[in-house]
Amino acid sequence: MTTTYEPSTTQPGTRIVIVGGVAGGMSAAARARRLDEHAEIVVLEQGAFVSFANCGLPYHLSGEIARRDALLLHTPESLAASLNLDVRTGHRVTDIDTKAQKVTIEAEDGAYLMPYDALLLSPGAVAVRPPIEGLDNPRVHALRTVPDVDALRERVGELLASRSRGDQPPTAVVIGAGFIGLEAVEALSSRGLKVHLVELADHVLPPLDTELAPLLADELAAHGVDLRLGVSAQAVAPAEGSDDGTSSDAVTVTLSDGSALAADLVIVNVGVRPASALARDAGLELGPTGAIRVDGDQHTSDPSIWAVGDAVEVTQAITGVRVPVPLAGPANRQGRRAADSMCGRRTTPQAPVLGTAIVRVFGLTAATTGANQATLRKAGIEHEVVHIHPGDHAGYYPGSETVHLVASFAPDGTLLGAQGVGRAGVDKRIDVLAVAIRAGMGADDLAELELAYAPPYGSAKDPVNMLGFVAQNVLDGTMPQWQAQDLDEAMAATLVLDVRSRSEFAKGHLPGALNVPHLELRARMDEVATSAQGRRVSVYCASGVRSYLATRVLLSEGFEARNLSGGWLTLKAVHPDL
Ligand SMILES: Cc1cc2nc3c(=O)[nH]c(=O)nc-3n(C[C@H](O)[C@H](O)[C@H](O)COP(=O)(O)OP(=O)(O)OC[C@H]3O[C@@H](n4cnc5c(N)ncnc54)[C@H](O)[C@@H]3O)c2cc1C
């Protein structure tokens, strides 16, 4: 489709004022300039930096991004030179007079008013401050801004410099095992600190489905991280023996289970909430989550004010619920869209947001797109879950790594959400699945997707195809399945059949399970019938593949059989005590 746009659509002398000069705000400013050479564009940023790479901060802490300058993508000077933007750092907007169309700005040399024709709010989010006593202790850090990472690097540098040969490593406590918390853990560990990670939820990375999270927990443990799940930090206090909070070298973090952790530094990262106070005080409509309500063009309830980024509500794909989704991709795209709208262009209204996200945890990658199982359950959306553990590329080519994938499908086959964890190939599978959800694809479409393949890269049946095949089999009844969560019922009311080899069985199995290696199944059918005594047969193997073959044999012999989704690998993740 070809569309011809007018070159410039704002009135001569139009002033666009933008609050917040990082992801959404700066995307909007740059796009507005590209669309309109004559508008006056003023960017007001309360901090000392604009256009900085906040997503890169953890990697500067680790030292992987060695130069601080690399995080500072632009300066007010470079933006004036390249885009003719008037960028004012250290300028905080404290009030919006929507009737007079003026903002009040506080700067070092006093407060002043600035009229606007179009106002864009991209103030981001504010860190949630958990109810922990002693959070103002100087050993407690955040990881949100350039000054935050400067302070952290300085502290880590001091700790490492003052360490003598043979000393124990310095110790950090990270509170909150979300995306940024995990990045902080990895960064501090890679600098040589001993890290304790405290998380209130019962698994790390709470947006991840329960059955994938233990893989991350194992990886953290393998790198020496001490994981405290299901507990909250309650207090941070100067360590015993230190004089006071400001001069102490260490603190003690007390947890809700009564334990205490000594720490040379603490990072708190328990989530964010929309920075919507300015909008609220100006009378703009907010949603129940406190985020600014906007339409598909990023318009707020005031016709001259637009809003984008972490501060706004978006429509969550799959559930249709309106929530803030604090991610850089949506913020940047919204900024571009808002500029189009401010400049009078036709926009592509925002698509529902999938919340596609990814994080590296040492050697593992975890990624998610669409709705997770908890969200689907909460929204009452009927779904079938499939688990697979294929290789990231052909098994016969060296270096193949397992990709653990979980995906949820509606009864009509529509893909609702997917998650993956593994050492290789997770990012591309989740990105393909994100596109599939956006396109409204289902199991049949995944089965037919044509993806790039040569042995070092994938398999002729890519893991994405495999998800489609398995989901087709489940949904059309070819392969009835049971889930790890059905374990009690399976053990109480069915014959549990373990079709792994004898040696695998000997290393651990479900109590009472009958072991018939899948290659012996046809010859031992009578034994299975005798043991089943007319009951259903719940089959399992290591990953769900051999048990699928066995299930098909049993079904064709007239048994009521079903296959454990994801096999022993998934079962152990859900029931670690087995
Ligand atoms: C450490 C870290 C790592 C991250 N990593 C990722 C990642 O890997 N992937 C991902 O998708 N997302 C990541 N994010 C989230 C992503 O950075 C945000 O979603 C995105 O920056 C939001 O853009 P925004 O424009 O809404 O807010 P921001 O980019 O935060 O910008 C808001 C700016 O507005 C300024 N401001 C606020 N109020 C006022 C006011 N009244 N007057 C003037 N200025 C004001 C603030 O100082 C701030 O600089 C990360 C965030 C952090 C902190």
XYZ file of C-alpha atoms and ligand atoms in Angstrom:
631
model
C 0.000 0.000 0.000
C 1.365 3.443 -0.861
C 0.258 6.438 1.173
C 1.292 9.977 0.406
C 1.646 12.245 3.392
C 1.676 16.012 3.613
C 5.225 17.173 4.378
C 4.322 19.171 7.501
C 1.025 19.532 9.247
C 1.504 21.671 12.337
C 0.820 25.392 12.173
C 3.846 27.693 11.837
C 5.220 28.473 15.308
C 3.655 25.377 16.884
C 5.364 24.401 20.118
C 5.518 20.733 21.069
C 6.568 20.214 24.694
C 7.754 16.801 25.795
C 8.069 15.746 29.442
C 10.699 13.033 29.879
C 13.732 12.712 27.642
C 14.474 8.996 27.489
C 12.732 6.139 25.657
C 9.237 7.321 24.726
C 9.898 11.057 24.996
C 12.985 11.055 22.833
C 11.427 8.755 20.220
C 8.558 11.218 19.967
C 10.841 14.250 19.759
C 13.010 12.763 17.016
C 10.041 11.562 14.968
C 8.253 14.905 15.352
C 11.306 16.688 14.003
C 11.587 14.309 11.079
C 7.953 15.034 10.263
C 8.010 18.753 10.883
C 11.043 20.899 10.284
C 9.399 24.070 11.578
C 7.776 23.146 14.892
C 9.514 24.250 18.066
C 10.228 21.057 20.021
C 11.210 21.366 23.679
C 12.190 18.316 25.743
C 12.116 18.740 29.526
C 14.019 16.165 31.543
C 14.335 16.347 35.313
C 17.489 14.223 35.392
C 20.977 15.093 34.208
C 20.871 12.814 31.164
C 18.640 12.355 28.143
C 18.398 9.543 25.692
C 20.401 7.149 27.825
C 20.282 3.398 27.424
C 18.602 2.375 30.679
C 18.376 -1.212 29.426
C 22.179 -1.217 29.220
C 22.757 -0.191 32.843
C 23.120 -3.746 34.240
C 25.732 -4.499 31.579
C 27.754 -1.450 32.566
C 27.595 -2.673 36.155
C 28.988 -6.028 35.019
C 31.657 -4.293 32.938
C 30.508 -5.860 29.661
C 29.678 -2.344 28.479
C 32.993 -0.969 29.606
C 32.562 2.684 28.652
C 29.939 4.742 30.456
C 29.783 6.978 27.388
C 28.357 4.100 25.393
C 25.165 4.386 27.476
C 24.743 8.055 26.685
C 23.341 7.910 23.206
C 22.906 11.680 22.887
C 23.461 14.936 24.747
C 21.368 18.124 24.574
C 24.108 19.518 22.330
C 24.104 16.580 19.925
C 20.306 16.685 19.772
C 20.337 20.422 19.061
C 22.882 19.892 16.304
C 21.300 16.871 14.669
C 17.573 17.446 15.204
C 17.272 21.080 16.223
C 15.684 20.057 19.524
C 15.648 22.306 22.589
C 16.560 19.778 25.268
C 16.676 21.004 28.853
C 18.079 18.665 31.489
C 17.568 19.427 35.173
C 14.149 20.839 34.258
C 11.271 19.265 36.118
C 7.641 19.824 35.126
C 5.639 20.280 38.311
C 2.231 21.336 37.035
C 0.076 21.362 33.913
C -2.529 24.071 33.419
C -4.667 22.352 30.821
C -6.966 25.366 30.294
C -4.164 27.852 29.660
C -2.035 25.142 27.967
C 1.015 25.909 30.068
C 3.412 23.784 32.098
C 5.230 24.949 35.204
C 8.902 24.049 35.166
C 11.325 23.993 38.074
C 14.979 24.389 37.210
C 18.116 25.272 39.149
C 17.651 28.994 38.553
C 13.947 29.058 39.463
C 10.498 28.182 38.214
C 8.950 29.361 34.961
C 5.912 28.743 32.771
C 5.980 27.449 29.244
C 2.967 27.468 26.906
C 2.416 24.486 24.641
C 0.317 23.677 21.612
C 0.853 19.954 22.001
C 2.103 18.304 25.194
C 3.516 14.788 25.363
C 3.985 13.036 28.704
C 6.602 10.299 28.872
C 7.555 10.435 32.563
C 8.162 6.693 32.871
C 7.676 4.786 36.073
C 8.688 5.136 39.689
C 10.220 2.306 41.641
C 7.902 0.626 44.107
C 9.250 1.225 47.603
C 8.560 -1.926 49.597
C 7.760 -1.688 53.309
C 11.306 -2.458 54.451
C 12.704 -0.635 57.456
C 16.009 1.137 56.828
C 15.739 1.559 53.045
C 17.408 4.964 53.310
C 20.642 3.319 54.442
C 23.427 4.417 52.043
C 24.285 0.779 51.379
C 20.858 0.373 49.706
C 20.929 1.062 45.980
C 18.523 1.225 43.058
C 19.372 0.341 39.454
C 17.299 2.672 37.293
C 19.454 5.620 36.237
C 22.983 6.561 35.239
C 23.726 8.020 38.716
C 22.444 4.729 40.221
C 24.896 2.677 38.172
C 27.707 5.157 38.905
C 27.104 4.713 42.638
C 26.956 0.935 42.317
C 30.145 0.739 40.291
C 31.899 2.960 42.782
C 30.793 0.786 45.694
C 31.726 -2.460 43.946
C 35.100 -0.932 43.003
C 35.776 0.085 46.628
C 34.816 -3.356 47.914
C 37.028 -5.160 45.422
C 39.955 -2.771 45.937
C 39.903 -3.145 49.723
C 39.854 -6.917 49.509
C 43.039 -8.722 50.447
C 44.147 -12.019 49.008
C 42.337 -14.862 50.780
C 39.462 -12.658 52.014
C 35.903 -13.823 51.537
C 34.289 -12.103 48.527
C 32.174 -9.000 49.213
C 28.489 -9.786 49.626
C 25.372 -8.322 48.028
C 21.696 -8.843 48.683
C 19.391 -8.286 45.713
C 15.749 -7.897 46.693
C 13.361 -8.857 43.884
C 13.970 -11.588 41.271
C 12.269 -9.903 38.328
C 14.003 -9.085 35.035
C 16.199 -6.257 36.352
C 16.862 -8.022 39.666
C 18.182 -11.052 37.774
C 20.344 -8.843 35.568
C 21.731 -7.200 38.708
C 22.483 -10.602 40.250
C 24.343 -11.706 37.156
C 26.302 -8.443 36.994
C 27.350 -8.513 40.652
C 28.286 -12.209 40.504
C 30.380 -11.628 37.415
C 32.245 -8.902 39.329
C 33.137 -11.479 41.992
C 30.531 -10.715 44.668
C 28.704 -13.375 46.613
C 25.013 -12.674 45.941
C 21.898 -13.515 47.959
C 18.677 -13.137 45.972
C 15.488 -12.577 47.961
C 12.090 -13.063 46.279
C 8.659 -12.992 47.860
C 7.049 -15.176 45.181
C 7.614 -18.911 45.219
C 9.760 -18.814 42.094
C 12.210 -16.533 40.339
C 11.000 -14.332 37.501
C 7.353 -14.371 38.594
C 5.967 -13.790 35.050
C 7.475 -17.138 34.022
C 5.333 -20.263 34.363
C 6.120 -22.333 37.448
C 7.494 -25.279 35.505
C 10.242 -23.249 33.790
C 11.442 -21.214 36.757
C 13.363 -24.063 38.472
C 15.736 -24.128 35.488
C 16.706 -20.556 36.340
C 16.948 -21.385 40.039
C 19.385 -24.222 39.225
C 21.461 -21.916 37.037
C 21.624 -19.307 39.802
C 22.688 -21.965 42.313
C 25.317 -23.298 39.899
C 26.825 -19.809 39.859
C 26.931 -19.574 43.624
C 23.832 -17.413 44.086
C 22.008 -18.050 47.348
C 18.306 -17.988 46.480
C 15.726 -17.210 49.168
C 12.248 -17.800 47.757
C 8.903 -17.121 49.406
C 10.364 -14.658 51.897
C 10.399 -10.889 52.084
C 13.108 -8.556 53.312
C 11.844 -6.751 56.393
C 14.672 -4.524 57.575
C 18.082 -3.237 56.601
C 20.221 -2.159 59.535
C 23.880 -1.352 60.179
C 25.708 -4.595 60.818
C 26.506 -5.504 64.386
C 29.682 -3.745 65.437
C 29.387 -0.835 63.001
C 28.781 2.613 64.455
C 25.854 3.904 62.414
C 24.097 3.551 59.079
C 26.150 6.129 57.213
C 29.640 4.975 58.092
C 29.022 1.274 58.336
C 30.782 -0.921 55.863
C 28.123 -3.547 55.955
C 24.461 -4.000 56.757
C 22.276 -6.819 57.927
C 19.144 -7.637 55.940
C 16.527 -9.374 58.051
C 14.083 -11.655 56.239
C 10.507 -12.605 57.093
C 11.591 -16.162 58.020
C 13.791 -14.715 60.764
C 17.089 -15.266 58.962
C 19.616 -12.451 58.567
C 21.992 -11.806 55.673
C 25.129 -9.679 55.978
C 25.662 -7.461 52.943
C 28.189 -4.937 51.708
C 25.549 -3.574 49.373
C 21.848 -4.087 48.742
C 19.913 -3.553 45.512
C 16.149 -3.196 45.744
C 14.162 -3.881 42.603
C 10.640 -5.007 43.348
C 8.851 -3.478 40.403
C 7.577 -0.129 39.204
C 4.344 1.817 39.068
C 3.311 4.419 36.487
C 4.648 7.948 37.145
C 1.226 9.464 36.677
C 1.015 12.008 39.525
C 1.505 14.971 37.182
C -1.249 13.725 34.870
C -3.557 12.947 37.791
C -3.070 16.417 39.290
C -3.861 17.938 35.897
C -7.182 16.086 35.883
C -6.304 13.633 33.102
C -8.170 10.356 33.204
C -6.318 7.461 34.820
C -7.227 3.790 34.774
C -7.735 1.685 37.909
C -4.044 0.706 37.896
C -3.096 4.384 38.200
C -1.753 4.501 34.643
C -2.708 7.301 32.264
C -5.609 6.323 30.026
C -4.886 6.849 26.320
C -6.572 5.949 23.066
C -5.010 4.074 20.156
C -3.259 7.296 19.056
C -1.783 7.925 22.547
C -4.238 10.786 23.149
C -5.122 11.352 26.807
C -8.525 12.639 27.924
C -7.266 16.134 27.039
C -7.199 16.800 23.265
C -3.879 18.689 23.465
C -2.051 16.112 25.602
C -0.598 12.773 24.547
C 1.083 10.203 26.803
C 3.326 7.194 26.197
C 5.573 4.633 27.867
C 5.623 3.137 31.332
C 3.121 5.740 32.573
C 0.233 4.661 30.311
C -2.260 1.849 30.107
C -2.168 -0.522 27.169
C -4.557 -3.262 26.178
C -3.075 -6.612 27.045
C -3.309 -9.021 24.133
C -5.342 -12.196 24.823
C -7.105 -10.933 27.978
C -8.057 -7.462 26.740
C -7.317 -6.128 30.222
C -5.917 -2.574 30.392
C -2.659 -2.445 32.347
C 0.699 -0.669 32.188
C 3.426 -2.781 30.520
C 6.800 -1.229 31.377
C 8.936 -2.284 28.429
C 11.177 -0.332 26.094
C 9.691 -1.596 22.826
C 6.142 -0.411 23.456
C 7.449 2.928 24.847
C 9.520 3.615 21.734
C 6.753 2.671 19.330
C 4.210 4.702 21.265
C 6.535 7.721 21.130
C 6.704 7.459 17.360
C 2.928 7.059 17.119
C 2.261 10.037 19.396
C 4.516 12.207 17.219
C 2.576 11.125 14.133
C -0.648 12.065 15.861
C 0.672 15.401 17.169
C 1.828 16.258 13.669
C -1.590 15.471 12.253
C -0.613 12.240 10.553
C -2.713 9.159 10.211
C -1.388 6.709 12.773
C -1.325 2.961 13.028
C -3.289 2.594 16.269
C -1.491 0.610 18.896
C -1.952 -3.148 18.671
C -2.703 -5.001 21.910
C 0.555 -5.496 23.800
C 1.962 -9.028 24.133
C 4.513 -8.193 26.835
C 7.247 -10.022 24.940
C 10.303 -9.991 27.189
C 13.655 -11.728 27.518
C 16.449 -11.971 30.062
C 19.829 -13.632 30.272
C 20.616 -15.453 33.502
C 24.253 -16.537 33.250
C 24.253 -19.216 30.513
C 20.478 -19.408 30.214
C 17.979 -17.294 28.345
C 14.378 -16.985 29.541
C 11.754 -15.371 27.352
C 8.012 -14.947 27.302
C 5.290 -13.675 24.996
C 1.511 -13.436 25.273
C -0.401 -14.656 28.292
C 1.186 -16.981 30.828
C -0.834 -19.726 32.503
C -1.510 -17.697 35.656
C -2.929 -14.842 33.567
C -5.103 -17.227 31.556
C -6.433 -18.863 34.724
C -7.128 -15.485 36.324
C -8.981 -14.315 33.218
C -10.947 -17.573 33.063
C -9.705 -18.310 29.534
C -9.937 -21.975 28.633
C -6.610 -23.329 27.395
C -4.527 -26.428 26.857
C -0.834 -26.328 27.771
C 1.883 -28.217 25.924
C 5.494 -28.677 27.030
C 8.327 -29.734 24.755
C 12.083 -30.056 25.195
C 13.609 -30.258 21.697
C 17.156 -29.382 20.665
C 17.849 -25.866 19.430
C 19.365 -27.449 16.329
C 19.704 -30.921 14.816
C 20.874 -33.367 17.472
C 23.432 -34.947 15.155
C 25.219 -31.621 14.693
C 27.563 -30.841 17.606
C 26.535 -28.473 20.357
C 22.774 -28.927 20.328
C 21.146 -27.483 23.461
C 17.718 -28.237 24.861
C 15.068 -25.536 24.390
C 12.385 -25.903 27.059
C 9.168 -24.511 25.573
C 5.723 -24.145 27.109
C 2.798 -22.869 25.060
C -0.899 -22.390 25.717
C -3.573 -22.872 23.076
C -7.292 -22.097 23.034
C -9.623 -25.051 22.345
C -9.874 -23.866 18.709
C -6.065 -24.038 18.429
C -5.293 -20.315 18.687
C -1.904 -19.664 20.284
C -2.360 -17.646 23.489
C 1.113 -17.490 24.993
C 4.535 -19.100 24.978
C 7.620 -19.180 27.133
C 11.065 -20.646 26.717
C 14.232 -21.312 28.679
C 17.486 -22.679 27.311
C 21.117 -22.081 26.456
C 20.590 -21.384 22.755
C 17.837 -20.621 20.309
C 15.240 -19.365 22.804
C 15.202 -15.806 21.501
C 14.322 -16.702 17.928
C 11.609 -19.196 18.939
C 9.910 -16.698 21.228
C 10.138 -13.982 18.584
C 8.558 -16.279 15.984
C 5.836 -17.194 18.482
C 5.252 -13.505 19.264
C 4.654 -12.868 15.589
C 2.382 -15.910 15.461
C 0.246 -14.584 18.333
C 0.102 -11.147 16.733
C -1.056 -12.762 13.491
C -3.735 -14.756 15.312
C -2.098 -18.045 14.349
C -2.920 -21.389 15.840
C -1.546 -24.921 16.104
C -2.165 -25.670 12.400
C -0.273 -22.536 11.369
C 2.703 -23.328 13.624
C 2.831 -26.814 12.163
C 3.071 -25.299 8.676
C 5.522 -22.445 9.380
C 8.490 -22.549 7.066
C 11.559 -21.535 9.070
C 15.212 -21.310 8.071
C 16.978 -24.622 8.536
C 20.464 -26.061 8.216
C 21.911 -28.358 10.924
C 23.861 -25.660 12.826
C 20.726 -23.494 13.119
C 17.660 -25.631 13.593
C 15.913 -28.818 12.606
C 13.819 -29.752 9.616
C 11.029 -29.896 12.171
C 11.793 -26.725 14.092
C 10.777 -26.524 17.773
C 8.070 -24.071 16.660
C 6.691 -26.683 14.236
C 6.913 -29.265 17.017
C 4.760 -27.077 19.270
C 2.199 -27.009 16.465
C 2.340 -30.781 15.939
C 1.974 -31.536 19.640
C -0.856 -29.042 20.057
C -2.651 -30.526 17.015
C -2.326 -34.006 18.537
C -3.648 -32.825 21.891
C -6.508 -30.777 20.501
C -7.772 -33.356 18.006
C -7.543 -36.223 20.494
C -4.638 -38.030 18.818
C -2.671 -37.662 22.037
C -4.690 -37.204 25.222
C -2.385 -35.740 27.849
C -2.098 -35.235 31.571
C -0.239 -32.481 33.359
C 2.273 -32.508 36.199
C -0.411 -30.755 38.250
C -2.637 -33.870 37.863
C -0.102 -36.041 39.676
C -2.194 -36.882 42.762
C -5.163 -37.909 40.643
C -2.952 -39.938 38.289
C -1.366 -41.854 41.147
C -4.640 -42.455 42.978
C -6.905 -43.450 40.127
C -4.815 -44.689 37.165
C -2.003 -47.062 36.285
C 1.149 -44.974 36.065
C 3.350 -46.401 33.330
C 7.004 -45.359 33.087
C 8.299 -46.176 29.596
C 11.894 -45.035 30.164
C 14.821 -47.444 30.226
C 15.529 -49.513 33.330
C 18.566 -47.376 34.175
C 16.558 -44.150 33.961
C 13.834 -45.748 36.086
C 16.419 -46.794 38.683
C 17.594 -43.199 39.078
C 14.148 -42.028 40.179
C 10.524 -42.720 39.343
C 6.988 -42.219 40.561
C 6.099 -44.520 43.477
C 4.024 -47.453 42.270
C 4.834 -46.852 38.590
C 5.126 -49.893 36.328
C 8.321 -49.750 34.269
C 7.926 -51.050 30.724
C 10.591 -49.530 28.427
C 8.770 -48.305 25.359
C 10.513 -50.757 23.003
C 9.179 -53.664 25.108
C 5.638 -52.370 25.278
C 4.125 -54.389 22.433
C 5.526 -57.622 23.871
C 4.368 -56.861 27.425
C 0.848 -55.660 26.674
C -0.734 -58.392 28.833
C 1.284 -57.244 31.830
C 0.047 -53.682 31.324
C -3.563 -54.929 31.045
C -3.220 -56.954 34.251
C -1.735 -54.014 36.136
C -4.262 -51.540 34.785
C -7.282 -53.617 35.824
C -9.484 -51.534 33.586
C -8.099 -48.234 34.851
C -6.827 -45.424 32.677
C -3.073 -45.552 31.910
C -1.024 -42.425 32.659
C 2.181 -42.761 30.662
C 5.409 -40.827 31.120
C 8.992 -40.787 29.912
C 11.787 -38.211 30.227
C 10.492 -35.526 27.873
C 7.163 -36.747 26.492
C 8.385 -38.225 23.200
C 8.726 -41.965 23.967
C 5.589 -41.799 26.086
C 3.745 -40.284 23.126
C 4.724 -43.323 21.035
C 3.655 -45.622 23.869
C 0.375 -43.758 24.310
C -0.422 -44.248 20.632
C 0.274 -47.992 20.903
C -1.913 -48.280 24.012
C -4.757 -46.287 22.464
C -4.754 -48.500 19.397
C -4.896 -51.556 21.681
C -8.034 -50.185 23.305
C -6.566 -48.733 26.493
C -7.656 -45.366 27.761
C -4.158 -43.860 27.765
C -2.735 -40.374 28.146
C 0.724 -38.866 27.933
C 2.414 -36.683 30.560
C 3.028 -33.250 28.980
C 6.739 -32.481 29.127
C 7.563 -35.802 30.814
C 9.729 -36.306 33.873
C 11.626 -33.062 33.134
C 8.480 -30.994 33.633
C 7.201 -33.222 36.446
C 10.402 -32.709 38.459
C 10.205 -28.954 37.918
C 6.674 -28.832 39.291
C 7.318 -31.398 42.054
C 10.984 -30.902 43.011
C 10.648 -33.278 45.999
C 10.012 -36.320 43.802
C 17.898 -1.056 34.499
C 16.793 -1.183 33.500
C 16.858 -2.159 32.516
C 15.829 -2.299 31.602
N 15.940 -3.262 30.653
C 14.960 -3.414 29.746
C 15.080 -4.371 28.708
O 16.092 -5.080 28.613
N 14.046 -4.504 27.831
C 12.927 -3.722 27.911
O 12.020 -3.863 27.087
N 12.800 -2.782 28.872
C 13.780 -2.613 29.778
N 13.668 -1.646 30.739
C 12.432 -0.832 30.790
C 12.519 0.342 29.817
O 13.708 1.015 30.025
C 11.320 1.253 30.038
O 10.161 0.512 29.778
C 11.358 2.480 29.135
O 12.512 3.230 29.348
C 10.126 3.359 29.399
O 10.196 4.514 28.651
P 9.514 5.858 29.176
O 9.804 6.914 28.161
O 8.125 5.579 29.572
O 10.288 6.171 30.531
P 11.823 6.442 30.757
O 12.637 5.922 29.654
O 12.107 5.939 32.127
O 11.927 8.014 30.752
C 11.188 8.809 31.637
C 11.981 10.066 31.922
O 11.082 11.056 32.358
C 11.708 11.860 33.335
N 10.660 12.551 34.096
C 9.724 11.978 34.885
N 8.903 12.931 35.400
C 9.355 14.116 34.932
C 8.934 15.455 35.116
N 7.881 15.738 35.868
N 9.624 16.418 34.487
C 10.696 16.138 33.706
N 11.135 14.883 33.499
C 10.472 13.887 34.095
C 12.485 10.842 34.134
O 13.546 11.458 34.834
C 12.971 9.876 33.061
O 14.288 10.188 32.651
C 14.699 -1.453 31.665
C 14.621 -0.459 32.640
C 15.653 -0.318 33.544
C 15.568 0.755 34.594
